[in-house]
CSV table of C-alpha atoms and ligand atoms in Angstrom, one decimal:
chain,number,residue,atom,x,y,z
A,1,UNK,CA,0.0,0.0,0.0
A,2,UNK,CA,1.5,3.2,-0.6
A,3,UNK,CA,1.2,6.0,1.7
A,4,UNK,CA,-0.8,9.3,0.7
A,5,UNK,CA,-0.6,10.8,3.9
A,6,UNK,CA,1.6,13.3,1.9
A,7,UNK,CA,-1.6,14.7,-0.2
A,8,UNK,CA,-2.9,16.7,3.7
A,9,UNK,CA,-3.3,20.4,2.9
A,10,UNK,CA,-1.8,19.9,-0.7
A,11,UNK,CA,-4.2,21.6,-3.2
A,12,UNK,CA,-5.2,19.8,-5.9
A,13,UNK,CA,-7.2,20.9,-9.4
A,14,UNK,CA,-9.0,18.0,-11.0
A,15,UNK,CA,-10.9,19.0,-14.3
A,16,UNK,CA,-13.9,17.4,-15.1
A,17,UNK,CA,-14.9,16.4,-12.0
A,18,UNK,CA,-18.6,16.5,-12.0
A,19,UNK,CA,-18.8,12.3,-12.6
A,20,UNK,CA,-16.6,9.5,-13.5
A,21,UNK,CA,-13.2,9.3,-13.1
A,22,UNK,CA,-12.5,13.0,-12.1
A,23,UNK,CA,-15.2,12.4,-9.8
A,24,UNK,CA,-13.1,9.2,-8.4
A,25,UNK,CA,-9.9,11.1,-8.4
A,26,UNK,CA,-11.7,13.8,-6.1
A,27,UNK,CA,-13.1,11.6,-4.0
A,28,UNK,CA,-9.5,9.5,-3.1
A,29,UNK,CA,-7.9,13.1,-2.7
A,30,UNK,CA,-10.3,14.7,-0.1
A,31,UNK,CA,-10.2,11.3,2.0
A,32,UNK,CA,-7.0,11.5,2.0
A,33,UNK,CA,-6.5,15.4,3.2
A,34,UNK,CA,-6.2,17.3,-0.3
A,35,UNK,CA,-8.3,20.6,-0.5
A,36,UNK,CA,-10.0,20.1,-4.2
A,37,UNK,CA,-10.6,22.5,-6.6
A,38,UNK,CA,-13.2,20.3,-8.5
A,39,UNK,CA,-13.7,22.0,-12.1
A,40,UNK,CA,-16.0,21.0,-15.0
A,41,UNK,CA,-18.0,22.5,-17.6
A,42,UNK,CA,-21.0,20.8,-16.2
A,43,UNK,CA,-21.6,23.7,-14.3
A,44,UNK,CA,-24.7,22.2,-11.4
A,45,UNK,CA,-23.1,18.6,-11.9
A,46,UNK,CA,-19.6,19.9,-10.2
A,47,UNK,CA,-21.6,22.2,-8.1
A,48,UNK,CA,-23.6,19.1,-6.7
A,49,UNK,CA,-20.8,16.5,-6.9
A,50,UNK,CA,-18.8,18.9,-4.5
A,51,UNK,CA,-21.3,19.2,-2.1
A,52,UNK,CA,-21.6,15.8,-1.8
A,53,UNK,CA,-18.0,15.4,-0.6
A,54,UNK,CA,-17.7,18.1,1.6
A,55,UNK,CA,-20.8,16.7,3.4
A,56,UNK,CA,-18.6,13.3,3.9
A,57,UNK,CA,-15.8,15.7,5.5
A,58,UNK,CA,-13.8,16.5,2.4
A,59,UNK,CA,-12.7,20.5,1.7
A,60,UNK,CA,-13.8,20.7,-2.1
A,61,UNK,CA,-14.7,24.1,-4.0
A,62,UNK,CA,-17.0,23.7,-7.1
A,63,UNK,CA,-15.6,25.9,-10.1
A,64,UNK,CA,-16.5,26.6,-13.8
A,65,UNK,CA,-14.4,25.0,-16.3
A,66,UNK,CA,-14.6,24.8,-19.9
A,67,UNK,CA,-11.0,23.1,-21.0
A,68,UNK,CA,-10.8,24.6,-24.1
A,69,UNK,CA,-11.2,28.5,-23.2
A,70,UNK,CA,-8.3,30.1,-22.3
A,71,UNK,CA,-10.0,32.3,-20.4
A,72,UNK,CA,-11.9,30.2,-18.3
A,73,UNK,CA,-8.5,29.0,-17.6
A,74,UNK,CA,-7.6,32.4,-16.6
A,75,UNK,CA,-10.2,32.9,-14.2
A,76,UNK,CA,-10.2,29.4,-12.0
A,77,UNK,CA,-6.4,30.0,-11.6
A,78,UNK,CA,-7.5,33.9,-10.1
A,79,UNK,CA,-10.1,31.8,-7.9
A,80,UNK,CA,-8.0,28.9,-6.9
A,81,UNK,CA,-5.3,31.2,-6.1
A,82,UNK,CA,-7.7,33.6,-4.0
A,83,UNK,CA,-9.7,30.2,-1.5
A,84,UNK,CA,-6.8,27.4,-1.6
A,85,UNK,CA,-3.1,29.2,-2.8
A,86,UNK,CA,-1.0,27.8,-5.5
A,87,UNK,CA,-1.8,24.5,-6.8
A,88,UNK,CA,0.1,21.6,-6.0
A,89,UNK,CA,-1.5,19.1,-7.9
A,90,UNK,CA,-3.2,19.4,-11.4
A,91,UNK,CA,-4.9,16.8,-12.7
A,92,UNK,CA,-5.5,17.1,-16.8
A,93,UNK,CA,-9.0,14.6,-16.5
A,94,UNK,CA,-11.4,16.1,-18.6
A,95,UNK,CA,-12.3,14.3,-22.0
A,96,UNK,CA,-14.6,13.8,-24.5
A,97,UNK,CA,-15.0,10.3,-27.1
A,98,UNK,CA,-15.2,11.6,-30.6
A,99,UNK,CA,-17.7,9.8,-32.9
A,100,UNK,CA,-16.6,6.4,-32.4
A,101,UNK,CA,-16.4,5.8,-36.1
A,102,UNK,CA,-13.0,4.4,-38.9
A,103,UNK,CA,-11.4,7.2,-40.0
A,104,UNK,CA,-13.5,7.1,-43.2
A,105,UNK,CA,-16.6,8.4,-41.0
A,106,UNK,CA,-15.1,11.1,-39.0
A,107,UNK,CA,-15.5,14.3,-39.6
A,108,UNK,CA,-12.9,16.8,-39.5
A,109,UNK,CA,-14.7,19.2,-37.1
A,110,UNK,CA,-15.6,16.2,-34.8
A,111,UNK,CA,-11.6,15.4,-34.5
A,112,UNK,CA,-11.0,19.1,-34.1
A,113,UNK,CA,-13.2,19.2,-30.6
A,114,UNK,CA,-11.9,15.8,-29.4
A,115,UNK,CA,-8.5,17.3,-29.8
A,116,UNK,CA,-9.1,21.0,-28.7
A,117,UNK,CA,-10.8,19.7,-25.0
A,118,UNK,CA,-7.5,16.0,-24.8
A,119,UNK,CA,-5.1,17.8,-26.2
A,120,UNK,CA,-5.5,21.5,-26.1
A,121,UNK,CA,-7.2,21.3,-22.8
A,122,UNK,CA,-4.4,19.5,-21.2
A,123,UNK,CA,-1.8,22.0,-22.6
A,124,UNK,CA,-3.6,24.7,-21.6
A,125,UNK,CA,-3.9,23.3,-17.8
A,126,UNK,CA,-0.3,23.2,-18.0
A,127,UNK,CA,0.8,26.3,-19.1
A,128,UNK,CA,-1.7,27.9,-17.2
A,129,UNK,CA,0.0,26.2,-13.8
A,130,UNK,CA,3.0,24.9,-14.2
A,131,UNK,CA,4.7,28.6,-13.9
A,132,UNK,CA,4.5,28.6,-10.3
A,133,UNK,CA,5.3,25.4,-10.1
A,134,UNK,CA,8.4,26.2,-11.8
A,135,UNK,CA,9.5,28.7,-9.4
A,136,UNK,CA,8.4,26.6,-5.9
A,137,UNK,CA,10.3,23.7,-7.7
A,138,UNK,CA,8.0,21.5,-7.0
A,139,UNK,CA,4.8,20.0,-8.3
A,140,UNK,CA,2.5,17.0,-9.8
A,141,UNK,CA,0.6,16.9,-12.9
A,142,UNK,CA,-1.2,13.8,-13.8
A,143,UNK,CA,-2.6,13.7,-17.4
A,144,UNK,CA,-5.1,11.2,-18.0
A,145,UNK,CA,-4.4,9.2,-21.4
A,146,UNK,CA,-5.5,5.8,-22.2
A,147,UNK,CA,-4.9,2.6,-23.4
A,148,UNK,CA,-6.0,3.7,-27.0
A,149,UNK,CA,-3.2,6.3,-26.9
A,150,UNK,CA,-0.8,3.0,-26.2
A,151,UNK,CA,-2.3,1.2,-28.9
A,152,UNK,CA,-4.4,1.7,-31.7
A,153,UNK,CA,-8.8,1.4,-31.4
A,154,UNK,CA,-9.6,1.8,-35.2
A,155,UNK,CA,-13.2,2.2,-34.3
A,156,UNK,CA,-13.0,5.0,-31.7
A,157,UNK,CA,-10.0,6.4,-34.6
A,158,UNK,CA,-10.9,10.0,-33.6
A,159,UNK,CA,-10.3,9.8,-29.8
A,160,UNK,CA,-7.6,7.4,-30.2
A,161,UNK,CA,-5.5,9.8,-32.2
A,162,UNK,CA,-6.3,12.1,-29.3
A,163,UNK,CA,-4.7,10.0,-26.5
A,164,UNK,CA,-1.8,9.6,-29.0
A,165,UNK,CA,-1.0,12.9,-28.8
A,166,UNK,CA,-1.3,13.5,-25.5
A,167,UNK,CA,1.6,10.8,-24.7
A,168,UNK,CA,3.7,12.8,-26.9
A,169,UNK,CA,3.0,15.9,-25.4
A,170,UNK,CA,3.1,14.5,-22.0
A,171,UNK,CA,6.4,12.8,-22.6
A,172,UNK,CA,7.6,16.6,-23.4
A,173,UNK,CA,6.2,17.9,-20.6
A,174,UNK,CA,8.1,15.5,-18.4
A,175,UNK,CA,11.2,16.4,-20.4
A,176,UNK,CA,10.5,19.8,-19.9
A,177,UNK,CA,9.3,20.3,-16.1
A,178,UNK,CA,11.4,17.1,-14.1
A,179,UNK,CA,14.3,19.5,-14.3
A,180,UNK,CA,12.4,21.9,-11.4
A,181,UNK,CA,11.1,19.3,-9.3
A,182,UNK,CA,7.8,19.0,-11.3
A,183,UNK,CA,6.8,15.1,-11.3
A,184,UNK,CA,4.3,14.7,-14.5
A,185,UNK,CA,2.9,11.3,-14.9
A,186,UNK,CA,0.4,9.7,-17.2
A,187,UNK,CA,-2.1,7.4,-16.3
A,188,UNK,CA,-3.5,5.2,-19.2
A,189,UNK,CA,-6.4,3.3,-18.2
A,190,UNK,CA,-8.1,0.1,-19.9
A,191,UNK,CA,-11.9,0.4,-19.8
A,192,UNK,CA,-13.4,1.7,-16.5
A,193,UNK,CA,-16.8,2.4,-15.2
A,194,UNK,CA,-18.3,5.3,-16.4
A,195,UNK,CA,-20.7,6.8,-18.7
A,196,UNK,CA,-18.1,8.0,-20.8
A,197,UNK,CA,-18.8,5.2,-23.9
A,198,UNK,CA,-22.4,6.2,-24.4
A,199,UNK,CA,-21.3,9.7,-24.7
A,200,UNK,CA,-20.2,10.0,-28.4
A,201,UNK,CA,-20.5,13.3,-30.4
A,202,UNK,CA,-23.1,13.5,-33.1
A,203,UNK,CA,-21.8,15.5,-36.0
A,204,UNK,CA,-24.4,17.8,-37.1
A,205,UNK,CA,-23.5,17.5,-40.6
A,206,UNK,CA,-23.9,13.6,-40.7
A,207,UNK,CA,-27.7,13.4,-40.4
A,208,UNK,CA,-27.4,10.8,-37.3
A,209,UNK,CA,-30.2,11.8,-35.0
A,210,UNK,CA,-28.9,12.8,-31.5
A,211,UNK,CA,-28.8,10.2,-29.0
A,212,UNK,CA,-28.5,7.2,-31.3
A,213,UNK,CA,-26.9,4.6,-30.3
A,214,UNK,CA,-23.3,4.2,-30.5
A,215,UNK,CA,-21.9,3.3,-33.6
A,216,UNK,CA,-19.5,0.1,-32.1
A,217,UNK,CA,-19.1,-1.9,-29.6
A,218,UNK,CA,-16.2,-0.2,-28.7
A,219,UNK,CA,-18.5,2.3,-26.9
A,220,UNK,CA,-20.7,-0.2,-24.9
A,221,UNK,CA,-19.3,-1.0,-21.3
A,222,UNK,CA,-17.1,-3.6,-21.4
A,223,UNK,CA,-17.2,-6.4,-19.2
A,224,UNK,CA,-13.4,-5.5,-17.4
A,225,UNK,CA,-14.7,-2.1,-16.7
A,226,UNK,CA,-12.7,-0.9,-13.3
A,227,UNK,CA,-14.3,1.1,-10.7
A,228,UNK,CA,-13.5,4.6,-10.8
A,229,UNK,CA,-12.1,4.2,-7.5
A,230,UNK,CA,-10.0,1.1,-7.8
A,231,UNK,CA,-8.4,3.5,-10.7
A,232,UNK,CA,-7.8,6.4,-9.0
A,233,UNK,CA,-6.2,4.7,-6.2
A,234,UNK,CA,-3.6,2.9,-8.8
A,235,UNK,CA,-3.1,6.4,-10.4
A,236,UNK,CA,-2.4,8.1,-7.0
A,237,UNK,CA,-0.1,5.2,-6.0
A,238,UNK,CA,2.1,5.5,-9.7
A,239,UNK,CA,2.1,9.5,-9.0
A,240,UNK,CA,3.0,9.1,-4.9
A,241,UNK,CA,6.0,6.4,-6.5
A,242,UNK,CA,6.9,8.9,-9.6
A,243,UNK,CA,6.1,7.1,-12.1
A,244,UNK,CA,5.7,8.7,-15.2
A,245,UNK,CA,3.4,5.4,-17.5
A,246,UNK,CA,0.9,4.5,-15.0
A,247,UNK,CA,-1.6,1.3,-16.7
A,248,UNK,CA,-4.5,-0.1,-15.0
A,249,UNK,CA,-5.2,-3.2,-17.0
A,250,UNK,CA,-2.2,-6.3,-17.5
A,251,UNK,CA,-3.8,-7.2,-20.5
A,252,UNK,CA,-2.5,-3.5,-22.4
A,253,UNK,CA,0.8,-5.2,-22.7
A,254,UNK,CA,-0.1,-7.6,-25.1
A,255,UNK,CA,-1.6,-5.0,-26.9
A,256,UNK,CA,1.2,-2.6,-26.8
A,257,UNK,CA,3.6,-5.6,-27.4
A,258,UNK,CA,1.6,-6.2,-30.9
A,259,UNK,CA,2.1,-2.3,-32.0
A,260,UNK,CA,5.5,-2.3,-30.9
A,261,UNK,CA,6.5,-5.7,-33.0
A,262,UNK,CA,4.9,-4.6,-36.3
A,263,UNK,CA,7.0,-1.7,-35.5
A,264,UNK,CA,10.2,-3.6,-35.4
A,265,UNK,CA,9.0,-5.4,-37.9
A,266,UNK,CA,10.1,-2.2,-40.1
A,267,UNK,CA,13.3,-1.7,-39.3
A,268,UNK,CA,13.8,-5.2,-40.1
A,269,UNK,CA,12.7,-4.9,-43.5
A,270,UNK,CA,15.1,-1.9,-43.4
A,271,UNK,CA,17.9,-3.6,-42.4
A,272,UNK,CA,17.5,-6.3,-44.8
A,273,UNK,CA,17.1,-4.0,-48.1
A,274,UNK,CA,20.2,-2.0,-46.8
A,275,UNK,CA,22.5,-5.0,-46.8
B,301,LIG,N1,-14.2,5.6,-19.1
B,301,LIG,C1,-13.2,4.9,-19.7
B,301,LIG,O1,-13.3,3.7,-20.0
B,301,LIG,C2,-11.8,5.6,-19.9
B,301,LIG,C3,-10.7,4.8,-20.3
B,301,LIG,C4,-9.5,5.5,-20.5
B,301,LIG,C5,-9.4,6.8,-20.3
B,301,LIG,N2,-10.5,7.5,-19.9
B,301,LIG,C6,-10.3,9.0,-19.7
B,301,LIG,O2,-10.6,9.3,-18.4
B,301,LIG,C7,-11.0,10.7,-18.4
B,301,LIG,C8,-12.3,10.9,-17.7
B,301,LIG,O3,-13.3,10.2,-18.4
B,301,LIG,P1,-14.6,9.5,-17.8
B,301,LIG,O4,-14.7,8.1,-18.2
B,301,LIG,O5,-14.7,9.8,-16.3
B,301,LIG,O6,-15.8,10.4,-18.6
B,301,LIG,P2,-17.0,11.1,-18.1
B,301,LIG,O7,-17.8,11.5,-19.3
B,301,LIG,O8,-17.8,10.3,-17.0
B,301,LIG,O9,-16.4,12.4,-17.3
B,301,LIG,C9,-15.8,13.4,-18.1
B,301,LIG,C10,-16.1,14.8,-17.4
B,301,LIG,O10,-15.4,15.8,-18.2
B,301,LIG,C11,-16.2,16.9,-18.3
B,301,LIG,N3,-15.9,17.7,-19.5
B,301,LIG,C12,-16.1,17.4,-20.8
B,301,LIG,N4,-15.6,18.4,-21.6
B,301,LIG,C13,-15.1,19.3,-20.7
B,301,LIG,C14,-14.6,20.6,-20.9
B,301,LIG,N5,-14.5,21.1,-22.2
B,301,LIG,N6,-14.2,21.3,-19.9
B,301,LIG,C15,-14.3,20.8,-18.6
B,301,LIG,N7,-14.9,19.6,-18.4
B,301,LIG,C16,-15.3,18.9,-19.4
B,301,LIG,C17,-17.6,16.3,-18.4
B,301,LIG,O11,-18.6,17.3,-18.1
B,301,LIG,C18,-17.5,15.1,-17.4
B,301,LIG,O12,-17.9,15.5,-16.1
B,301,LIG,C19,-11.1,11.2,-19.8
B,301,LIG,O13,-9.9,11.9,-20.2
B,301,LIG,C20,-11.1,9.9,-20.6
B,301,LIG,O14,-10.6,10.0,-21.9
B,301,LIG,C21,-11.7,7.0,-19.7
């Protein structure tokens, strides 16, 4: 078990943290001491979801957040800064699924919003907060990726590509920040247990009728969905440790082992037209 007792007083900001995992992630961090600055663009949802916790003894503030809006950014930091201090602890959680379609069937302003609130959103968390990180020396970000950002989900192809490029950027940012003390680790879970699958984006311009069903089974709730809980925990643990990869599921090594051969597989065929 490793210890969190280090988490009492820290303040932590965990975007979109009205339900699911940010919800999860909020929770394990007030038990454990953290003063929360829960954030989501679910304005009453965050509200309520807050309330909740501080009635179980937790000290969480409710704020505003739209990922994607600079200024929204702007104005948490002012009102984080003003109740709690500087923020110890952000925690990049907000996401949205794209269409869950091939790459035939997305459309390009679908992939832009999927990438403006998991990529953008993230970046924008970052350099909003990591400044005064900077000069404290000292800090945590956790990014949430995903196993799709490991491998490849060709049926999810927009969201995928999403978690893709938040490893790269998050493999930067660690490049980037360890140097002052900032630890920045990314947490890549398998499936876990939230609505987030039955959440996919209609694109106006496609004709599908809001609310339809999801177009694969990718989106439906798979049966090795973890509790939000059981995955915050393991993401607290890998940040407590340092570790920068932190996976949820044992079965994403075969997956990552598959990518990673066909990979080599390459350079084989390289080496053997060079000779
Ligand atoms: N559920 C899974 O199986 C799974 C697997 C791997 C990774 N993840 C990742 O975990 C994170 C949390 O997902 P979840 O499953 O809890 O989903 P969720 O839909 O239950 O929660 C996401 C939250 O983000 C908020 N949000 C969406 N857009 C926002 C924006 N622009 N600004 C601020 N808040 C915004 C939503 O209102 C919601 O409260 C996401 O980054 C997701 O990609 C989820």
């Amino acid at each position: 078990m490793v210890e969190l007792s280090w988490l009492r007083g820290k303040v932590a900001l965990v975007t979109g943290a009205a339900g699911g995992l940010g919800l999860g992630l909020s929770r394990v961090l007030a038990a454990n001491g953290a003063r929360v600055i829960m954030a989501d663009v679910d304005a009453a949802g965050v509200q309520d979801a807050s309330a909740a916790l501080n009635e179980s003894g937790g000290a969480t503030l409710a704020f505003h957040l739209d990922v994607t809006d600079g200024e929204s950014w702007n104005g948490v930091a002012r009102q984080t800064r003003e109740a709690f201090g500087e923020v110890d602890f952000l925690c990049n959680n907000a996401g949205i699924v794209g269409a869950y379609e091939m790459p035939l069937g997305v459309s390009p302003d679908v992939l832009r919003q999927v990438l403006d609130t998991n990529v953008v959103g993230a970046l924008r968390g970052v350099q909003t907060f990591a400044p005064a990180m900077r000069e404290r020396q000292r800090g945590h970000i956790l990014n949430i990726g995903s196993m799709t950002g490991i491998d490849t989900v060709s049926a999810a192809s927009d969201y995928s590509a999403s978690k893709h490029a938040l490893v790269s950027l998050c493999e930067a940012m660690r490049d980037e920040l360890s140097p002052d003390g900032i630890i920045v680790s990314l947490l890549c879970p398998g499936a876990v247990d939230t609505g987030l699958g039955g959440k996919r984006i209609i694109d106006a311009a496609s004709g599908s009728a809001p609310g339809a069903p999801p177009a694969s089974s990718a989106a439906a709730r798979p049966s090795n969905a973890m509790p939000v809980l059981d995955v915050a925990a393991i993401a607290l643990a890998g940040l407590t440790r340092g570790d920068f990869f932190i996976f949820t599921h044992a079965e994403g090594r075969q997956r990552l082992q598959k990518r990673v051969d066909e990979m080599l597989l390459g350079f084989d065929t390289l080496d053997a037209v060079m000779q």
